[in-house]
Amino acid sequence: MKYYSTNGKADRATLQEAVVKGLAGDKGLFMPEVIKHLPDAVFEEIQDLSFQEIAYRVADAFFGEDVPADTLKQIVCDTLNFDCPVVKVTDRIYSLELFHGPTLAFKDVGARFMARLLGYFIRQEGDRQVNVLVATSGDTGSAVANGFLGVEGIHVYVLYPKGKVSAIQECQFTTLGQNITALEIDGVFDDCQALVKNAFMDEELNRHMKLTSANSINVARFLPQAFYYFYAYAQMKKLGKADQLVVCVPSGNFGNITAGLFGKVMGLPIKRFIAANNANDIFYNYLQTGNYNPRPSVQTIANAMDVGDPSNFARIYDLYKGSHEAIAAEISGTTYTDRQIAETVKDCDEKNGYLLDPHGACGFRAMEEGLREGEYGVFLETAHPAKFQSTVEHIIGRPVSIPEKLAAFMKGEKKSIPMSKDFADFKAFLMKE
Ligand SMILES: *Cc1c(COP(=O)(O)O)cnc(C)c1O
């Protein structure tokens, strides 16, 4: 399968090129040339298949031409060593819990898959070590570091701003050791990102070591997110509640929801989608007006959705050939203030005994407000509430229990290398690696 760029000015890439490059030469996002429809038989028996079996069929449609079947099966099984159950919140609203992976957020799925696929390509080429550089404001670093942990032939450097990530987030990438190095940058997130960008552009450094990114726009991180939409459908079908299924996705960069839209193109019978925004309502406004006006993000309590120019908008636009009408027919939008998010966490906890995280709360609220007669809803619970411990505790007025997995990270020994935000220092460090 070849991948084209949403900007239309770059050569078509192979899967391997698209995964290693991340972004196309013309700065566009890679799109698969064909999105294959799954055989009808799959949907007939889907309720009886395991998560891994379902995911393999979806993975085969995307990657089967480029990766041998045994390898792909192995990658899928290794990636999905945890469940993504749908859990009842009200009679008609279910939570798709995507927080049972190693870092308790949905990004684990894509990060784990990408690490394994990249590892396969490196072994194929007998290539020298590949070095992944990732700048993080918190969550991406932990998903990528844990996804790549122990994968042979790959070393990961996580750059994070000193004092700007939460203690829980920090220990998820500074306590791992092995092939993960954490660099604590004396600056803000933008400085970390600038260091990474400069590194990719520095010829001497690129001769010295092979560098790549693990950005969320990478096709190997983005496409595997389709897996759990199919699995959610299967679980709802088993319950007899899949006929008029509405799926709501708390959205920031819009990668997650785009993977769901791809699922629908592959034949997944989802009636419609809702994109839930926090106060960063760029997509919401696009749906209302047809005008896409990116602007600087504002900080909210659902901070993984604080995005002012969602990168995957380009993919949605491309998928629907630029038709605002087609996009608005498939997706509706909502936007919530911090006050509304907090109120939803509190209400849902009190009324339904289900503790939401601030991101999932946007999804749940959109369902409560937007579900029509006869419809059933699944919203994506994108992270465990304990990842936002202080925010959630402040809202509900009692302690949140910390899952064992998260507590284990906090017991580890923090190891990171302090570094200035000066590129010369960063480069000198890498030249010695
Ligand atoms: C990344 C993230 C989101 C936003 O997902 P996108 O694919 O960027 O739209 C939502 N919730 C949580 C918890 C996240 O980490």
XYZ file of C-alpha atoms and ligand atoms in Angstrom:
448
model
C 0.000 0.000 0.000
C 1.214 3.466 -0.840
C 0.654 6.564 1.237
C -0.022 9.988 -0.244
C 0.336 13.378 1.409
C -2.679 15.509 2.308
C -0.792 18.442 0.769
C -0.519 16.564 -2.528
C 2.999 17.779 -3.337
C 5.149 14.892 -2.066
C 5.949 11.546 -3.713
C 3.886 8.590 -2.590
C 5.603 6.706 0.193
C 5.777 3.059 1.175
C 4.515 2.111 4.627
C 8.092 1.894 5.849
C 8.923 5.367 4.542
C 5.734 6.817 5.998
C 6.486 5.285 9.413
C 10.127 6.338 9.498
C 9.467 9.864 8.156
C 6.280 10.571 10.089
C 5.474 13.709 8.101
C 5.502 13.869 4.290
C 8.164 15.932 2.496
C 5.623 18.668 1.761
C 4.692 18.802 5.485
C 1.370 17.057 4.778
C 0.028 14.054 6.632
C 0.227 10.602 5.122
C -3.004 8.914 4.052
C -3.376 5.321 2.818
C -4.279 5.215 -0.896
C -7.013 2.691 -0.263
C -9.172 2.112 2.800
C -10.359 -1.459 2.420
C -13.863 -2.533 3.340
C -13.852 -5.532 5.662
C -15.809 -8.577 4.429
C -19.448 -8.619 5.607
C -18.795 -11.955 7.300
C -16.556 -10.176 9.815
C -19.432 -8.015 11.001
C -21.734 -11.010 11.261
C -19.462 -12.840 13.685
C -17.684 -9.886 15.255
C -19.436 -10.298 18.636
C -17.819 -13.733 18.996
C -14.275 -12.649 18.175
C -11.634 -11.628 20.708
C -10.175 -8.108 20.754
C -6.958 -9.419 19.218
C -8.777 -11.296 16.459
C -10.816 -8.231 15.568
C -7.743 -6.005 15.677
C -5.797 -8.367 13.453
C -8.483 -8.186 10.757
C -8.390 -4.402 10.865
C -4.572 -4.384 10.904
C -4.520 -6.760 7.944
C -6.667 -4.366 5.905
C -4.216 -1.525 6.580
C -0.849 -3.255 6.737
C -1.351 -6.802 5.327
C 0.269 -5.955 1.989
C 3.435 -4.717 3.646
C 3.960 -6.924 6.694
C 3.926 -10.763 6.701
C 0.852 -12.251 8.381
C 2.696 -13.936 11.291
C 4.636 -10.795 12.064
C 1.547 -8.627 11.946
C -0.364 -11.030 14.175
C 2.483 -10.973 16.669
C 2.639 -7.172 16.632
C -1.119 -6.938 17.241
C -1.018 -9.470 20.090
C 1.979 -7.830 21.754
C 0.374 -4.396 21.411
C -2.961 -5.436 22.901
C -1.884 -7.179 26.065
C -4.668 -5.356 27.914
C -8.424 -5.081 27.476
C -10.585 -2.140 26.329
C -13.971 -3.010 27.856
C -17.231 -1.118 27.398
C -18.713 -0.410 30.805
C -22.307 0.628 31.449
C -22.727 4.116 32.901
C -26.461 4.633 32.266
C -29.007 2.466 30.402
C -28.079 3.953 27.074
C -24.577 5.289 27.617
C -21.459 3.134 27.822
C -17.861 4.037 28.511
C -15.174 2.520 26.292
C -12.377 2.314 28.847
C -9.111 2.893 27.037
C -7.048 3.258 30.200
C -6.067 -0.310 30.976
C -2.689 -0.085 29.218
C 0.680 0.616 30.829
C 0.310 4.411 31.077
C -3.471 4.414 31.625
C -4.395 6.376 28.493
C -5.490 5.459 24.973
C -2.201 6.589 23.434
C -0.711 3.298 24.648
C -2.367 1.446 21.769
C -0.807 3.532 19.007
C 2.548 3.916 20.733
C 2.923 0.189 21.380
C 1.935 -0.688 17.832
C 4.276 1.842 16.269
C 7.218 0.697 18.395
C 6.764 -2.886 17.274
C 6.249 -2.040 13.616
C 9.312 0.195 13.579
C 11.262 -2.555 15.345
C 10.247 -4.951 12.564
C 11.413 -2.584 9.820
C 14.742 -2.074 11.558
C 15.345 -5.838 11.852
C 14.403 -6.247 8.166
C 17.043 -3.784 7.075
C 19.596 -5.024 9.582
C 19.842 -1.320 10.159
C 21.863 0.510 12.735
C 20.093 1.715 15.833
C 17.247 4.153 15.338
C 16.843 6.997 17.798
C 13.424 8.369 18.560
C 13.315 11.961 19.788
C 10.131 13.008 21.516
C 9.242 16.315 23.141
C 6.467 16.072 25.677
C 4.293 18.196 27.883
C 3.416 15.017 29.789
C 1.284 12.297 28.264
C 2.947 11.666 24.923
C 6.320 11.067 26.566
C 4.941 8.408 28.859
C 3.016 6.564 26.126
C 5.973 6.619 23.733
C 8.579 5.690 26.352
C 6.509 2.790 27.640
C 5.502 1.723 24.131
C 9.131 1.519 23.021
C 10.518 0.141 26.280
C 12.695 -2.885 25.607
C 12.138 -2.830 21.810
C 15.435 -3.871 20.271
C 17.274 -1.547 17.912
C 15.499 1.580 19.140
C 16.607 4.157 21.695
C 14.191 6.829 22.907
C 15.103 10.309 24.154
C 12.246 12.040 25.963
C 12.647 15.819 26.310
C 10.436 17.407 28.932
C 10.245 20.859 30.509
C 11.664 20.991 34.023
C 8.977 21.510 36.661
C 6.179 21.692 34.083
C 4.907 18.104 34.119
C 3.060 16.462 36.991
C 4.888 14.112 39.357
C 2.873 11.158 38.082
C 3.632 11.982 34.467
C 7.324 12.517 35.158
C 7.846 9.155 36.825
C 6.242 7.381 33.875
C 9.224 8.159 31.680
C 12.089 8.870 34.079
C 12.057 5.564 35.992
C 12.182 3.129 33.091
C 15.895 2.834 32.280
C 16.851 0.343 29.540
C 16.503 2.035 26.118
C 14.777 5.134 27.469
C 16.695 8.318 28.337
C 14.857 11.241 29.914
C 16.242 14.750 29.375
C 15.010 17.423 31.748
C 15.163 20.675 29.818
C 15.528 23.979 31.613
C 12.737 25.631 29.633
C 9.140 25.228 28.535
C 7.524 22.658 26.226
C 8.129 24.822 23.143
C 11.868 24.798 23.907
C 11.789 20.986 23.988
C 9.981 20.914 20.687
C 12.442 23.374 19.159
C 15.394 21.202 20.238
C 13.823 18.181 18.535
C 13.089 20.137 15.347
C 16.625 21.499 15.228
C 18.028 18.022 15.712
C 16.100 16.714 12.696
C 17.477 19.550 10.567
C 21.116 19.257 11.674
C 23.074 17.447 8.944
C 26.087 16.566 11.059
C 23.909 15.028 13.738
C 21.890 13.064 11.188
C 25.120 11.630 9.751
C 26.158 10.619 13.255
C 22.920 8.892 14.234
C 19.651 7.832 12.657
C 16.841 9.990 14.033
C 13.095 9.633 13.836
C 10.034 10.969 15.626
C 7.101 9.156 17.219
C 4.658 11.925 16.628
C 0.934 11.241 16.986
C 0.414 12.018 13.319
C 2.521 8.978 12.369
C 0.366 6.471 10.457
C 1.631 3.656 12.695
C 0.356 5.456 15.794
C -2.801 6.773 14.256
C -4.340 3.857 12.282
C -4.214 1.207 15.082
C -6.604 3.384 17.063
C -9.306 2.048 14.742
C -9.002 -1.338 16.492
C -11.001 -0.411 19.552
C -13.903 1.135 17.638
C -14.525 -2.275 16.077
C -14.164 -3.957 19.446
C -16.569 -1.482 21.066
C -19.098 -2.236 18.354
C -18.626 -5.976 18.930
C -19.267 -5.595 22.636
C -22.361 -3.449 22.091
C -23.643 -5.933 19.503
C -23.293 -8.691 22.057
C -25.513 -6.621 24.347
C -28.031 -6.100 21.528
C -27.392 -2.355 21.618
C -25.460 -1.756 18.403
C -28.186 -0.945 15.890
C -28.115 2.810 16.241
C -24.730 3.336 17.748
C -23.384 6.820 18.328
C -19.730 7.237 19.268
C -18.400 10.295 21.042
C -14.705 11.119 21.115
C -13.128 13.730 23.411
C -10.848 15.379 20.888
C -7.684 17.473 20.808
C -5.537 16.739 17.789
C -8.375 14.669 16.293
C -6.256 11.575 15.633
C -8.456 9.350 17.735
C -11.736 10.330 16.092
C -10.190 10.179 12.620
C -9.271 6.530 13.232
C -12.957 5.930 14.058
C -14.012 7.638 10.835
C -11.652 5.323 8.935
C -13.396 2.428 10.697
C -16.719 3.596 9.325
C -15.278 3.755 5.806
C -14.201 0.129 6.350
C -17.825 -0.785 6.958
C -18.179 -0.409 10.711
C -21.872 0.345 11.307
C -21.578 3.443 13.461
C -24.541 5.746 12.917
C -22.784 9.002 13.697
C -19.945 10.586 15.632
C -19.749 13.394 18.133
C -16.495 15.285 18.633
C -16.389 16.719 22.144
C -14.193 19.767 22.634
C -13.224 21.649 25.775
C -12.945 25.443 25.486
C -10.623 24.904 22.507
C -13.552 24.871 20.116
C -11.905 25.308 16.714
C -13.502 22.191 15.252
C -16.848 22.978 16.847
C -16.786 26.364 15.158
C -15.797 24.795 11.866
C -18.857 22.547 12.028
C -21.117 25.546 12.688
C -19.667 27.910 10.116
C -17.606 25.974 7.580
C -14.614 28.164 8.430
C -11.525 26.633 9.961
C -9.860 29.280 12.113
C -6.981 27.923 14.196
C -5.910 30.045 17.170
C -3.580 29.666 20.152
C -4.778 27.035 22.608
C -6.179 27.943 26.005
C -5.401 25.943 29.123
C -8.200 23.771 30.556
C -8.602 20.947 33.074
C -8.865 18.507 30.148
C -5.374 19.506 29.092
C -4.677 16.742 26.577
C -7.353 18.402 24.445
C -5.815 21.881 24.629
C -5.070 22.150 20.933
C -5.592 25.282 18.872
C -4.846 23.847 15.432
C -5.733 20.141 15.401
C -3.249 18.439 13.076
C -5.568 15.663 11.950
C -8.103 18.135 10.636
C -6.164 17.776 7.391
C -6.980 14.064 7.337
C -10.688 14.593 8.013
C -10.832 17.260 5.318
C -9.118 14.903 2.879
C -11.318 11.931 3.788
C -14.459 13.907 2.957
C -12.878 15.654 -0.039
C -13.133 19.035 1.580
C -16.917 18.959 1.853
C -18.119 20.753 4.962
C -21.560 19.316 4.302
C -20.266 15.736 4.303
C -18.208 16.321 7.441
C -21.080 17.957 9.311
C -23.412 15.108 8.254
C -21.090 12.561 9.871
C -19.859 14.437 12.925
C -21.560 16.828 15.296
C -19.676 18.879 17.865
C -19.898 20.080 21.428
C -17.776 22.400 23.538
C -17.573 22.621 27.320
C -16.091 25.054 29.801
C -14.027 23.874 32.759
C -17.023 24.519 34.978
C -19.214 22.254 32.892
C -16.532 19.562 32.836
C -16.166 19.658 36.621
C -19.925 19.624 37.086
C -20.184 16.555 34.847
C -17.475 14.646 36.750
C -19.281 15.393 40.013
C -22.802 14.620 38.764
C -21.879 11.395 37.041
C -20.018 10.215 40.148
C -23.001 11.005 42.365
C -25.800 9.791 40.088
C -24.187 6.840 38.335
C -21.328 5.893 40.640
C -18.938 6.200 37.703
C -15.848 8.353 38.059
C -14.908 10.137 34.843
C -11.639 11.835 34.025
C -11.950 15.424 32.720
C -11.580 14.287 29.072
C -14.086 11.452 29.295
C -16.424 13.867 31.060
C -16.727 15.906 27.847
C -17.640 12.697 26.035
C -20.201 11.605 28.588
C -21.858 15.007 28.723
C -22.122 15.172 24.937
C -23.929 11.822 25.031
C -26.289 12.876 27.779
C -27.212 16.006 25.848
C -27.129 14.663 22.319
C -28.450 11.108 22.249
C -31.689 10.825 20.277
C -34.614 8.439 20.587
C -33.591 4.824 19.942
C -29.850 5.505 19.915
C -27.209 3.973 22.146
C -24.000 5.791 22.915
C -20.409 4.855 23.569
C -18.006 7.561 24.628
C -14.262 7.049 24.725
C -12.891 7.255 28.272
C -9.431 8.280 27.109
C -7.556 8.198 30.432
C -7.904 6.969 33.990
C -9.152 9.652 36.428
C -6.184 8.986 38.717
C -3.904 10.502 36.050
C -5.545 13.809 36.926
C -5.584 13.112 40.621
C -5.530 16.625 42.053
C -8.100 18.023 39.599
C -10.490 15.122 40.153
C -10.033 15.046 43.934
C -10.705 18.752 44.077
C -13.969 18.230 42.154
C -15.353 15.253 44.059
C -13.942 16.188 47.464
C -12.510 12.785 48.318
C -9.349 10.861 47.478
C -9.069 8.955 44.189
C -7.560 5.531 44.541
C -4.386 5.117 42.542
C -4.216 1.954 40.421
C -1.377 -0.441 41.218
C 0.244 0.180 37.842
C 0.451 3.903 38.445
C 1.678 3.474 42.010
C 4.445 1.165 40.762
C 5.866 3.935 38.571
C 5.953 6.264 41.552
C 8.085 3.843 43.525
C 10.761 3.732 40.809
C 13.942 5.775 40.987
C 13.805 8.960 38.927
C 16.712 9.273 36.525
C 16.995 12.146 34.102
C 19.755 14.216 32.588
C 19.458 17.955 33.197
C 20.053 20.034 30.112
C 19.839 23.667 29.010
C 17.515 24.744 26.207
C 20.529 25.606 24.079
C 20.698 23.421 20.960
C 24.520 23.335 21.076
C 24.350 21.502 24.424
C 21.774 19.029 23.180
C 23.745 18.355 20.027
C 27.004 17.894 21.930
C 25.276 15.378 24.157
C 23.885 13.384 21.233
C 27.208 13.453 19.364
C 28.739 11.559 22.278
C 25.972 8.911 22.326
C -4.339 12.771 23.589
C -5.568 12.758 24.422
C -6.833 13.189 23.941
C -7.008 13.783 22.564
O -6.862 12.828 21.539
P -6.634 13.318 20.041
O -6.365 12.082 19.254
O -5.469 14.243 20.070
O -7.878 14.003 19.592
C -7.930 13.069 24.763
N -7.809 12.591 26.015
C -6.632 12.175 26.516
C -6.578 11.691 27.903
C -5.465 12.244 25.745
O -4.288 11.855 26.270
